[in-house]
C-alpha cells in the first residue's frame, strides 16, 4: 500500500572542456521489514518502517593541466525513518530514527613525470542519528548519536612509480590513510 517514489535531477555545466560543474538532488527509498528477535522485545518492535533519503550534492571535476586533476564535492543527506541497526544482547534489531549527514570531499591527482602518480584525498563529515534509545523501556531518554562507521575526518595519500620491464610494467607503490575515531554500534 506504499506510494513511495524515487528519482534524481542533476544539472551539469561545462564552462570549458577541462571543467565539469554539477548540482543535483535525489530521493531514494528502502523498504521496511520485520525484526526476527533472538531476545525478548515488545511486539510493536517487530516491524520497522521504510526509510526515505533526500540528498543534495554540488561539486566540480577539473583537469587543471594535462597532469593535474582536482575534484571536490559537498553534500547534505536528510533521512526520514533511517533504518538503524542496534546490537541488543547477542543479536540485533533494526529501529527507525531520523538522521542527517553533511560533508565535503576533496581529491587531488597528479602525474608530475612519466610513470609517477600521486594522489591525495580528504573528507569531512558531520552526521547525526536522532533520538536513539539506550534500550527498549529504558528510563534514560533517547539521545542523538553519530552513526556507525562514520569518522568525522579521513585522509589518504598514494605514490606510485612504474617503469617498463619484461614487455610489461613493473611498479612500486606506497600508500597511507588516517581516519578519526568512529563507532561500531549506535549505543
Coordinates of N, CA, C and O in Angstrom, one line a residue:
X1 N 0.8 -1.2 0.0 CA 0.0 0.0 0.0 C 0.8 1.3 0.0 O 0.3 2.4 0.0
X2 N 2.2 1.1 0.0 CA 3.0 2.3 0.0 C 3.0 3.0 -1.4 O 2.8 2.3 -2.4
X3 N 3.1 4.3 -1.4 CA 3.1 5.0 -2.7 C 4.4 5.8 -2.8 O 4.5 6.9 -3.2
X4 N 5.5 5.1 -2.4 CA 6.8 5.8 -2.4 C 7.3 6.0 -3.9 O 6.9 5.3 -4.8
X5 N 8.2 6.9 -4.0 CA 8.8 7.2 -5.3 C 10.3 7.6 -5.1 O 10.7 8.0 -4.0
X6 N 11.0 7.4 -6.2 CA 12.4 7.8 -6.1 C 12.8 8.5 -7.5 O 12.1 8.2 -8.5
X7 N 13.9 9.3 -7.5 CA 14.3 9.9 -8.7 C 15.5 10.8 -8.4 O 15.9 11.0 -7.3
X8 N 16.0 11.4 -9.5 CA 17.1 12.2 -9.4 C 17.0 13.3 -10.5 O 16.6 13.1 -11.6
X9 N 17.4 14.5 -10.1 CA 17.5 15.7 -11.0 C 19.0 16.2 -10.8 O 19.4 16.4 -9.7
X10 N 19.7 16.4 -12.0 CA 21.0 16.9 -11.9 C 21.3 17.8 -13.0 O 20.9 17.5 -14.2
X11 N 22.0 18.9 -12.7 CA 22.4 19.8 -13.7 C 23.9 19.7 -13.9 O 24.7 19.8 -12.9
X12 N 24.4 19.5 -15.1 CA 25.9 19.5 -15.4 C 26.2 20.7 -16.3 O 25.4 21.0 -17.2
X13 N 27.3 21.4 -16.0 CA 27.7 22.5 -16.8 C 29.2 22.4 -17.0 O 30.0 22.2 -16.1
X14 N 29.6 22.6 -18.3 CA 31.0 22.5 -18.7 C 31.4 23.9 -19.2 O 31.2 24.2 -20.4
X15 N 32.0 24.8 -18.4 CA 32.4 26.1 -18.9 C 33.5 26.0 -19.9 O 33.7 26.9 -20.7
X16 N 34.3 24.9 -19.8 CA 35.3 24.6 -20.8 C 35.5 23.1 -20.8 O 35.0 22.4 -19.9
X17 N 36.2 22.5 -21.7 CA 36.4 21.1 -21.8 C 37.0 20.4 -20.6 O 36.6 19.3 -20.3
X18 N 37.8 21.1 -19.9 CA 38.5 20.5 -18.7 C 37.8 20.6 -17.4 O 38.2 20.2 -16.4
X19 N 36.6 21.3 -17.4 CA 35.8 21.5 -16.2 C 34.4 20.9 -16.3 O 33.8 21.1 -17.3
X20 N 34.0 20.4 -15.2 CA 32.6 19.9 -15.0 C 32.1 20.4 -13.7 O 32.7 20.1 -12.6
X21 N 31.1 21.3 -13.7 CA 30.4 21.7 -12.5 C 29.0 21.0 -12.4 O 28.4 20.9 -13.5
X22 N 28.6 20.6 -11.3 CA 27.4 19.9 -11.2 C 26.6 20.2 -9.9 O 27.3 20.6 -8.9
X23 N 25.3 20.1 -9.9 CA 24.5 20.2 -8.7 C 23.3 19.3 -8.9 O 22.7 19.2 -10.0
X24 N 22.9 18.5 -7.9 CA 21.8 17.6 -8.0 C 21.1 17.4 -6.8 O 21.5 17.7 -5.7
X25 N 19.9 16.8 -6.9 CA 19.0 16.4 -5.8 C 18.4 15.1 -6.2 O 18.1 14.8 -7.3
X26 N 18.3 14.2 -5.2 CA 17.7 12.9 -5.5 C 17.0 12.4 -4.2 O 17.1 12.9 -3.1
X27 N 16.1 11.5 -4.5 CA 15.3 10.9 -3.4 C 15.3 9.4 -3.7 O 15.0 8.9 -4.7
X28 N 15.6 8.7 -2.6 CA 15.7 7.2 -2.7 C 15.0 6.6 -1.5 O 14.7 7.3 -0.5
X29 N 14.6 5.4 -1.7 CA 13.8 4.7 -0.6 C 14.4 3.3 -0.4 O 15.0 2.7 -1.2
X30 N 14.1 2.8 0.8 CA 14.5 1.4 1.2 C 13.2 0.9 1.9 O 12.7 1.5 2.8
X31 N 12.8 -0.3 1.5 CA 11.6 -0.9 2.1 C 11.7 -1.2 3.5 O 12.8 -1.4 4.0
X32 N 10.6 -1.3 4.2 CA 10.6 -1.7 5.6 C 10.7 -3.2 5.7 O 10.9 -3.9 4.7
X33 N 10.6 -3.7 6.9 CA 10.7 -5.2 7.2 C 10.3 -5.5 8.6 O 9.7 -4.8 9.3
X34 N 10.8 -6.7 9.0 CA 10.5 -7.2 10.3 C 11.7 -7.7 11.0 O 12.6 -8.3 10.4
X35 N 11.8 -7.4 12.3 CA 12.9 -8.0 13.1 C 12.5 -9.4 13.5 O 11.4 -9.7 13.8
X36 N 13.5 -10.3 13.5 CA 13.3 -11.7 14.0 C 14.1 -11.7 15.3 O 15.3 -12.0 15.2
X37 N 13.5 -11.5 16.4 CA 14.2 -11.4 17.6 C 14.8 -12.7 18.2 O 14.2 -13.7 18.1
X38 N 16.1 -12.6 18.6 CA 16.7 -13.7 19.4 C 16.6 -13.4 20.9 O 17.2 -14.1 21.7
X39 N 15.9 -12.4 21.2 CA 15.7 -11.9 22.6 C 14.3 -11.4 22.7 O 13.7 -11.0 21.7
X40 N 13.9 -11.2 23.9 CA 12.5 -10.6 24.1 C 12.5 -9.1 23.7 O 13.2 -8.4 24.3
X41 N 11.6 -8.8 22.8 CA 11.3 -7.4 22.5 C 9.8 -7.2 22.4 O 9.1 -8.2 22.3
X42 N 9.3 -6.0 22.6 CA 7.9 -5.8 22.5 C 7.4 -6.1 21.1 O 8.1 -5.8 20.1
X43 N 6.2 -6.7 21.0 CA 5.7 -7.0 19.6 C 5.6 -5.8 18.7 O 5.7 -5.9 17.5
X44 N 5.5 -4.6 19.3 CA 5.5 -3.4 18.5 C 6.8 -3.1 17.8 O 6.9 -2.3 16.9
X45 N 7.9 -3.7 18.4 CA 9.2 -3.5 17.8 C 9.6 -4.5 16.7 O 10.6 -4.5 16.1
X46 N 8.7 -5.5 16.4 CA 8.9 -6.5 15.3 C 9.0 -5.8 13.9 O 10.0 -5.9 13.2
X47 N 8.0 -4.9 13.6 CA 8.1 -4.3 12.2 C 9.0 -3.0 12.3 O 9.1 -2.4 13.3
X48 N 9.7 -2.7 11.2 CA 10.3 -1.4 11.1 C 9.9 -0.8 9.7 O 9.6 -1.5 8.8
X49 N 9.8 0.5 9.7 CA 9.3 1.2 8.5 C 10.4 1.4 7.4 O 11.6 1.2 7.7
X50 N 9.9 1.7 6.2 CA 10.9 2.0 5.2 C 11.5 3.4 5.4 O 11.0 4.2 6.2
X51 N 12.7 3.6 4.9 CA 13.4 4.8 5.0 C 13.4 5.6 3.7 O 13.2 5.0 2.6
X52 N 13.4 6.9 3.9 CA 13.4 7.8 2.7 C 14.7 8.7 2.8 O 14.9 9.4 3.9
X53 N 15.5 8.8 1.8 CA 16.6 9.7 1.8 C 16.4 10.8 0.7 O 16.1 10.5 -0.4
X54 N 16.6 12.0 1.2 CA 16.6 13.1 0.2 C 18.0 13.7 0.3 O 18.5 14.0 1.4
X55 N 18.7 13.7 -0.9 CA 20.1 14.0 -0.9 C 20.3 15.2 -1.9 O 19.7 15.2 -2.9
X56 N 21.3 16.0 -1.5 CA 21.7 17.2 -2.3 C 23.2 17.2 -2.4 O 23.9 16.9 -1.5
X57 N 23.7 17.4 -3.6 CA 25.2 17.4 -3.8 C 25.6 18.5 -4.9 O 24.9 18.7 -5.9
X58 N 26.7 19.2 -4.6 CA 27.3 20.1 -5.5 C 28.7 19.8 -5.6 O 29.3 19.3 -4.6
X59 N 29.4 20.1 -6.8 CA 30.8 19.9 -6.9 C 31.3 20.2 -8.2 O 30.6 20.7 -9.1
X60 N 32.6 19.9 -8.4 CA 33.3 20.1 -9.7 C 34.3 19.0 -9.9 O 34.8 18.4 -8.9
X61 N 34.7 18.8 -11.1 CA 35.8 17.9 -11.5 C 36.6 18.8 -12.5 O 36.0 19.3 -13.5
X62 N 37.9 18.9 -12.3 CA 38.7 19.8 -13.1 C 40.0 19.2 -13.5 O 40.7 18.7 -12.6
X63 N 40.4 19.3 -14.7 CA 41.7 19.0 -15.2 C 42.4 20.3 -15.3 O 42.3 21.1 -16.2
X64 N 43.3 20.6 -14.2 CA 43.9 21.9 -14.2 C 45.0 22.0 -15.2 O 45.3 23.1 -15.7
X65 N 45.7 20.9 -15.4 CA 46.7 20.8 -16.5 C 46.6 19.4 -17.1 O 45.8 18.6 -16.6
X66 N 47.4 19.0 -18.0 CA 47.4 17.7 -18.5 C 47.8 16.6 -17.5 O 47.5 15.5 -17.6
X67 N 48.5 17.1 -16.4 CA 49.0 16.2 -15.4 C 48.4 16.4 -14.0 O 48.8 15.7 -13.1
X68 N 47.4 17.3 -13.9 CA 46.8 17.6 -12.5 C 45.3 17.6 -12.6 O 44.7 18.3 -13.5
X69 N 44.6 16.8 -11.8 CA 43.2 16.8 -11.7 C 42.7 17.1 -10.3 O 43.3 16.5 -9.3
X70 N 41.7 17.9 -10.1 CA 41.2 18.3 -8.8 C 39.7 18.0 -8.8 O 39.0 18.5 -9.8
X71 N 39.2 17.3 -7.9 CA 37.7 17.1 -7.7 C 37.3 17.5 -6.3 O 38.0 17.3 -5.3
X72 N 36.1 18.1 -6.2 CA 35.6 18.5 -4.9 C 34.1 18.3 -4.9 O 33.4 18.5 -6.0
X73 N 33.5 18.0 -3.8 CA 32.1 18.0 -3.6 C 31.6 18.3 -2.2 O 32.4 18.1 -1.3
X74 N 30.4 18.8 -2.1 CA 29.8 19.0 -0.8 C 28.4 18.4 -0.9 O 27.7 18.4 -1.9
X75 N 27.9 17.8 0.2 CA 26.6 17.1 0.2 C 25.8 17.3 1.5 O 26.4 17.6 2.5
X76 N 24.5 17.1 1.4 CA 23.7 17.1 2.5 C 22.7 15.9 2.3 O 22.0 15.9 1.3
X77 N 22.6 15.0 3.3 CA 21.6 13.9 3.2 C 20.6 14.1 4.4 O 21.0 14.2 5.5
X78 N 19.4 14.0 4.1 CA 18.3 14.0 5.1 C 17.5 12.7 5.0 O 16.8 12.4 4.1
X79 N 17.6 11.9 6.1 CA 16.9 10.6 6.2 C 15.7 10.8 7.0 O 15.8 11.3 8.1
X80 N 14.6 10.3 6.5 CA 13.4 10.1 7.3 C 13.2 8.7 7.6 O 13.2 7.8 6.7
X81 N 13.1 8.3 8.9 CA 13.0 6.9 9.4 C 14.1 6.1 8.9 O 13.9 4.9 8.4
X82 N 15.4 6.6 9.0 CA 16.5 5.8 8.6 C 16.5 4.4 9.4 O 16.1 4.4 10.6
X83 N 16.9 3.4 8.7 CA 16.9 2.1 9.4 C 18.3 1.9 10.0 O 19.3 1.8 9.4
X84 N 18.3 2.0 11.4 CA 19.5 1.9 12.2 C 19.5 0.6 12.9 O 18.6 0.1 13.5
X85 N 20.7 0.0 12.9 CA 20.9 -1.4 13.5 C 21.5 -1.2 14.9 O 22.5 -0.5 15.1
X86 N 20.8 -1.8 15.9 CA 21.3 -1.8 17.3 C 21.7 -3.2 17.7 O 20.9 -4.1 17.5
X87 N 22.8 -3.3 18.3 CA 23.1 -4.6 19.0 C 22.4 -4.6 20.3 O 22.4 -3.7 21.1
X88 N 21.7 -5.7 20.5 CA 20.9 -5.9 21.8 C 21.2 -7.4 22.2 O 20.8 -8.3 21.5
X89 N 21.9 -7.5 23.4 CA 22.3 -8.8 23.8 C 23.2 -9.5 22.8 O 24.2 -8.9 22.5
X90 N 22.8 -10.7 22.4 CA 23.7 -11.4 21.4 C 23.2 -11.2 20.0 O 23.8 -11.8 19.1
X91 N 22.2 -10.4 19.8 CA 21.7 -10.2 18.4 C 21.5 -8.7 18.2 O 22.2 -7.9 18.8
X92 N 20.6 -8.4 17.3 CA 20.4 -7.1 16.9 C 19.0 -6.8 16.5 O 18.2 -7.7 16.2
X93 N 18.7 -5.6 16.4 CA 17.3 -5.1 16.0 C 17.5 -3.9 15.1 O 18.4 -3.1 15.3
X94 N 16.6 -3.7 14.1 CA 16.6 -2.5 13.3 C 15.5 -1.6 13.9 O 14.4 -2.0 14.1
X95 N 15.9 -0.3 14.1 CA 14.9 0.7 14.5 C 14.9 1.8 13.5 O 15.8 1.9 12.6
X96 N 13.8 2.6 13.5 CA 13.8 3.8 12.7 C 14.1 5.0 13.5 O 13.7 5.2 14.6
X97 N 15.0 5.8 12.9 CA 15.4 7.1 13.5 C 15.8 8.1 12.4 O 16.4 7.7 11.5
X98 N 15.3 9.3 12.6 CA 15.6 10.3 11.6 C 17.1 10.6 11.7 O 17.7 10.4 12.8
X99 N 17.7 11.0 10.6 CA 19.2 11.2 10.6 C 19.5 12.3 9.5 O 18.7 12.5 8.6
X100 N 20.6 13.0 9.8 CA 21.1 13.9 8.8 C 22.6 13.9 8.7 O 23.3 13.6 9.7
X101 N 23.1 14.0 7.5 CA 24.6 14.0 7.3 C 24.9 15.1 6.3 O 24.3 15.3 5.3
X102 N 26.0 15.8 6.6 CA 26.5 16.7 5.6 C 28.1 16.6 5.7 O 28.7 16.3 6.7
X103 N 28.7 16.9 4.5 CA 30.1 16.8 4.5 C 30.7 17.3 3.2 O 30.0 17.8 2.3
X104 N 32.0 17.1 3.1 CA 32.7 17.6 1.9 C 33.9 16.7 1.6 O 34.4 16.1 2.5
X105 N 34.2 16.5 0.3 CA 35.3 15.7 -0.1 C 36.2 16.5 -1.1 O 35.7 17.3 -1.9
X106 N 37.5 16.2 -1.0 CA 38.5 16.8 -1.9 C 39.5 15.8 -2.4 O 40.0 15.0 -1.5
X107 N 39.8 15.8 -3.6 CA 40.8 14.8 -4.2 C 41.7 15.5 -5.2 O 41.2 16.2 -6.1
X108 N 43.0 15.3 -5.1 CA 44.0 15.8 -6.0 C 44.8 14.6 -6.6 O 45.3 13.8 -5.8
X109 N 44.9 14.6 -7.9 CA 45.6 13.5 -8.6 C 46.6 14.2 -9.5 O 46.2 15.2 -10.2
X110 N 47.9 13.7 -9.5 CA 48.8 14.3 -10.4 C 49.8 13.3 -10.9 O 50.1 12.3 -10.2
X111 N 50.4 13.5 -12.0 CA 51.4 12.7 -12.6 C 52.5 13.7 -13.1 O 52.6 14.0 -14.3
X112 N 53.4 14.1 -12.1 CA 54.3 15.2 -12.5 C 55.3 14.8 -13.5 O 55.8 15.6 -14.3
X113 N 55.7 13.5 -13.6 CA 56.6 13.0 -14.6 C 56.1 11.6 -15.1 O 55.3 11.0 -14.4
X114 N 56.5 11.2 -16.2 CA 56.0 9.9 -16.8 C 56.3 8.8 -15.8 O 57.5 8.7 -15.2
X115 N 55.3 8.0 -15.5 CA 55.5 6.8 -14.6 C 55.2 7.1 -13.1 O 55.0 6.2 -12.3
X116 N 55.1 8.4 -12.7 CA 54.9 8.8 -11.3 C 53.5 9.3 -11.2 O 53.1 10.2 -11.8
X117 N 52.7 8.6 -10.3 CA 51.3 9.0 -9.9 C 51.3 9.4 -8.5 O 51.7 8.6 -7.6
X118 N 50.7 10.5 -8.1 CA 50.5 10.9 -6.7 C 49.0 11.2 -6.5 O 48.4 11.9 -7.4
X119 N 48.4 10.8 -5.4 CA 47.0 11.0 -5.1 C 46.9 11.4 -3.7 O 47.4 10.8 -2.8
X120 N 46.1 12.5 -3.4 CA 45.8 13.0 -2.1 C 44.3 13.2 -2.0 O 43.7 13.7 -2.9
X121 N 43.7 12.7 -0.9 CA 42.3 13.0 -0.7 C 42.0 13.2 0.8 O 42.7 12.7 1.7
X122 N 40.8 13.8 1.0 CA 40.4 14.1 2.4 C 38.9 14.3 2.4 O 38.3 14.7 1.4
X123 N 38.3 14.0 3.5 CA 36.8 14.3 3.7 C 36.5 14.7 5.1 O 37.2 14.2 6.1
X124 N 35.5 15.5 5.2 CA 34.9 15.9 6.5 C 33.5 15.5 6.5 O 32.8 15.6 5.5
X125 N 33.0 15.0 7.6 CA 31.6 14.6 7.7 C 31.0 15.0 9.1 O 31.7 14.8 10.1
X126 N 29.8 15.5 9.1 CA 29.1 15.7 10.3 C 27.8 15.0 10.2 O 26.9 15.3 9.3
X127 N 27.6 14.0 11.0 CA 26.4 13.1 10.9 C 25.8 12.9 12.3 O 26.4 12.8 13.3
X128 N 24.5 12.7 12.2 CA 23.7 12.6 13.5 C 22.5 11.7 13.2 O 21.8 11.9 12.3
X129 N 22.3 10.7 14.1 CA 21.1 9.9 14.1 C 20.3 10.3 15.4 O 20.9 10.4 16.5
X130 N 19.1 10.7 15.2 CA 18.3 11.4 16.2 C 17.5 10.4 17.1 O 16.9 9.5 16.6
X131 N 17.4 10.7 18.3 CA 16.6 10.1 19.3 C 16.8 8.5 19.3 O 15.8 7.8 19.2
X132 N 18.0 8.1 19.5 CA 18.3 6.7 19.6 C 18.1 6.2 21.1 O 18.7 6.8 22.0
X133 N 17.3 5.2 21.4 CA 17.1 4.8 22.8 C 18.3 4.0 23.3 O 18.9 3.3 22.5
X134 N 18.5 4.1 24.6 CA 19.6 3.3 25.2 C 19.2 1.8 25.1 O 20.0 0.9 24.7
X135 N 18.0 1.5 25.4 CA 17.4 0.2 25.2 C 15.9 0.3 25.3 O 15.4 1.4 25.8
X136 N 15.1 -0.7 24.9 CA 13.7 -0.6 24.9 C 13.2 -0.5 26.4 O 13.7 -1.2 27.3
X137 N 12.3 0.4 26.7 CA 11.8 0.6 28.0 C 12.8 1.3 29.0 O 12.5 1.3 30.2
X138 N 13.9 1.8 28.5 CA 14.9 2.4 29.4 C 14.3 3.7 30.0 O 13.7 4.5 29.3
X139 N 14.6 4.0 31.3 CA 14.3 5.3 31.9 C 15.2 6.4 31.3 O 14.8 7.6 31.5
X140 N 16.3 6.1 30.7 CA 17.2 7.1 30.2 C 16.6 7.6 28.8 O 16.2 6.8 28.0
X141 N 16.4 8.9 28.7 CA 15.8 9.4 27.5 C 16.6 9.1 26.2 O 17.9 9.0 26.3
X142 N 16.0 9.0 25.1 CA 16.8 8.8 23.8 C 17.7 10.0 23.6 O 17.4 11.1 24.1
X143 N 18.8 9.7 22.9 CA 19.7 10.8 22.6 C 20.2 10.8 21.1 O 20.1 9.7 20.5
X144 N 20.8 11.9 20.7 CA 21.3 12.0 19.3 C 22.7 11.4 19.3 O 23.5 11.7 20.3
X145 N 23.1 10.5 18.4 CA 24.4 9.9 18.3 C 24.9 9.9 16.9 O 24.2 10.2 15.9
X146 N 26.2 9.7 16.8 CA 26.9 9.6 15.5 C 26.5 8.2 14.9 O 26.5 7.2 15.6
X147 N 26.3 8.1 13.6 CA 26.1 6.7 13.0 C 27.3 5.9 13.1 O 28.5 6.4 13.3
X148 N 27.1 4.6 12.9 CA 28.3 3.7 12.9 C 29.1 3.9 11.6 O 28.6 4.3 10.6
X149 N 30.4 3.6 11.8 CA 31.4 3.7 10.7 C 31.4 5.0 10.0 O 31.5 5.1 8.8
X150 N 31.3 6.1 10.7 CA 31.2 7.4 10.2 C 32.2 8.4 10.8 O 31.9 9.2 11.7
X151 N 33.5 8.2 10.5 CA 34.5 9.1 11.1 C 34.3 10.6 10.6 O 33.8 10.8 9.5
X152 N 34.6 11.5 11.5 CA 34.4 12.9 11.2 C 35.5 13.4 10.2 O 35.2 14.3 9.4
X153 N 36.6 12.7 10.1 CA 37.7 13.2 9.2 C 38.4 11.9 8.7 O 38.7 11.0 9.4
X154 N 38.7 12.0 7.4 CA 39.5 10.9 6.8 C 40.5 11.6 5.8 O 40.1 12.6 5.1
X155 N 41.6 11.0 5.6 CA 42.6 11.4 4.6 C 43.4 10.2 4.1 O 43.6 9.2 4.8
X156 N 43.9 10.3 2.8 CA 44.7 9.3 2.3 C 45.7 9.9 1.3 O 45.4 10.9 0.7
X157 N 46.8 9.1 1.1 CA 47.8 9.6 0.1 C 48.4 8.3 -0.5 O 48.4 7.2 0.1
X158 N 48.7 8.4 -1.8 CA 49.3 7.3 -2.5 C 50.4 7.9 -3.5 O 50.2 8.9 -4.1
X159 N 51.5 7.2 -3.5 CA 52.6 7.5 -4.5 C 52.9 6.2 -5.2 O 53.1 5.1 -4.6
X160 N 52.9 6.2 -6.5 CA 53.2 5.0 -7.3 C 54.2 5.4 -8.5 O 54.0 6.4 -9.1
X161 N 55.2 4.5 -8.7 CA 56.1 4.8 -9.8 C 56.2 3.5 -10.6 O 56.4 2.4 -10.0
X162 N 56.0 3.6 -11.9 CA 56.0 2.4 -12.8 C 57.0 2.6 -13.9 O 57.2 3.8 -14.3
X163 N 57.6 1.5 -14.4 CA 58.5 1.6 -15.5 C 58.4 0.3 -16.3 O 58.0 -0.7 -15.8
X164 N 58.8 0.4 -17.6 CA 58.7 -0.7 -18.5 C 59.7 -1.8 -18.1 O 60.8 -1.5 -17.8
X165 N 59.2 -3.1 -18.1 CA 60.1 -4.2 -17.8 C 59.5 -5.5 -18.3 O 58.3 -5.7 -18.2
X166 N 60.4 -6.3 -19.0 CA 60.0 -7.7 -19.5 C 58.7 -7.6 -20.3 O 57.8 -8.5 -20.3
X167 N 58.6 -6.6 -21.2 CA 57.4 -6.5 -22.1 C 56.2 -6.0 -21.4 O 55.1 -6.0 -22.0
X168 N 56.2 -5.6 -20.1 CA 55.1 -5.2 -19.4 C 55.5 -4.0 -18.5 O 56.3 -3.1 -19.0
X169 N 54.9 -3.9 -17.4 CA 55.3 -2.8 -16.5 C 55.6 -3.3 -15.1 O 54.8 -4.2 -14.6
X170 N 56.6 -2.8 -14.4 CA 56.9 -3.0 -13.0 C 56.6 -1.8 -12.3 O 56.8 -0.7 -12.8
X171 N 56.1 -1.9 -11.0 CA 55.9 -0.6 -10.3 C 56.1 -0.9 -8.8 O 56.1 -2.0 -8.3
X172 N 56.4 0.2 -8.1 CA 56.4 0.2 -6.6 C 55.3 1.2 -6.2 O 55.1 2.2 -6.9
X173 N 54.8 1.0 -5.0 CA 53.7 1.8 -4.6 C 53.7 1.9 -3.0 O 54.0 1.0 -2.3
X174 N 53.4 3.1 -2.5 CA 53.2 3.3 -1.1 C 52.0 4.1 -0.9 O 51.6 5.0 -1.7
X175 N 51.2 3.7 0.1 CA 50.0 4.5 0.4 C 49.8 4.5 2.0 O 50.4 3.7 2.7
X176 N 49.1 5.5 2.4 CA 48.8 5.7 3.8 C 47.4 6.3 3.9 O 46.9 7.0 3.0
X177 N 46.8 6.0 5.1 CA 45.5 6.6 5.3 C 45.3 6.9 6.8 O 46.0 6.2 7.6
X178 N 44.5 7.8 7.1 CA 44.2 8.2 8.5 C 42.7 8.4 8.6 O 42.0 9.0 7.7
X179 N 42.1 8.0 9.7 CA 40.7 8.2 10.0 C 40.5 8.6 11.4 O 41.2 8.0 12.3
X180 N 39.7 9.5 11.7 CA 39.4 9.9 13.1 C 38.5 8.7 13.7 O 38.1 7.8 13.0
X181 N 38.3 8.8 15.0 CA 37.6 7.7 15.6 C 36.1 7.6 15.1 O 35.6 8.5 14.6
X182 N 35.6 6.4 15.2 CA 34.2 6.1 14.8 C 33.7 4.9 15.7 O 34.5 4.3 16.4
X183 N 32.4 4.7 15.6 CA 31.7 3.8 16.5 C 31.3 2.6 15.7 O 30.9 2.7 14.5
X184 N 31.3 1.4 16.3 CA 30.8 0.2 15.7 C 29.3 -0.1 16.1 O 28.7 -1.0 15.5
X185 N 28.8 0.7 17.0 CA 27.4 0.5 17.5 C 26.8 1.9 17.8 O 27.5 2.7 18.3
X186 N 25.5 2.0 17.5 CA 24.9 3.3 17.8 C 24.9 3.7 19.3 O 24.8 4.8 19.7
X187 N 25.0 2.7 20.1 CA 25.0 2.9 21.6 C 26.3 3.3 22.1 O 26.6 3.5 23.2

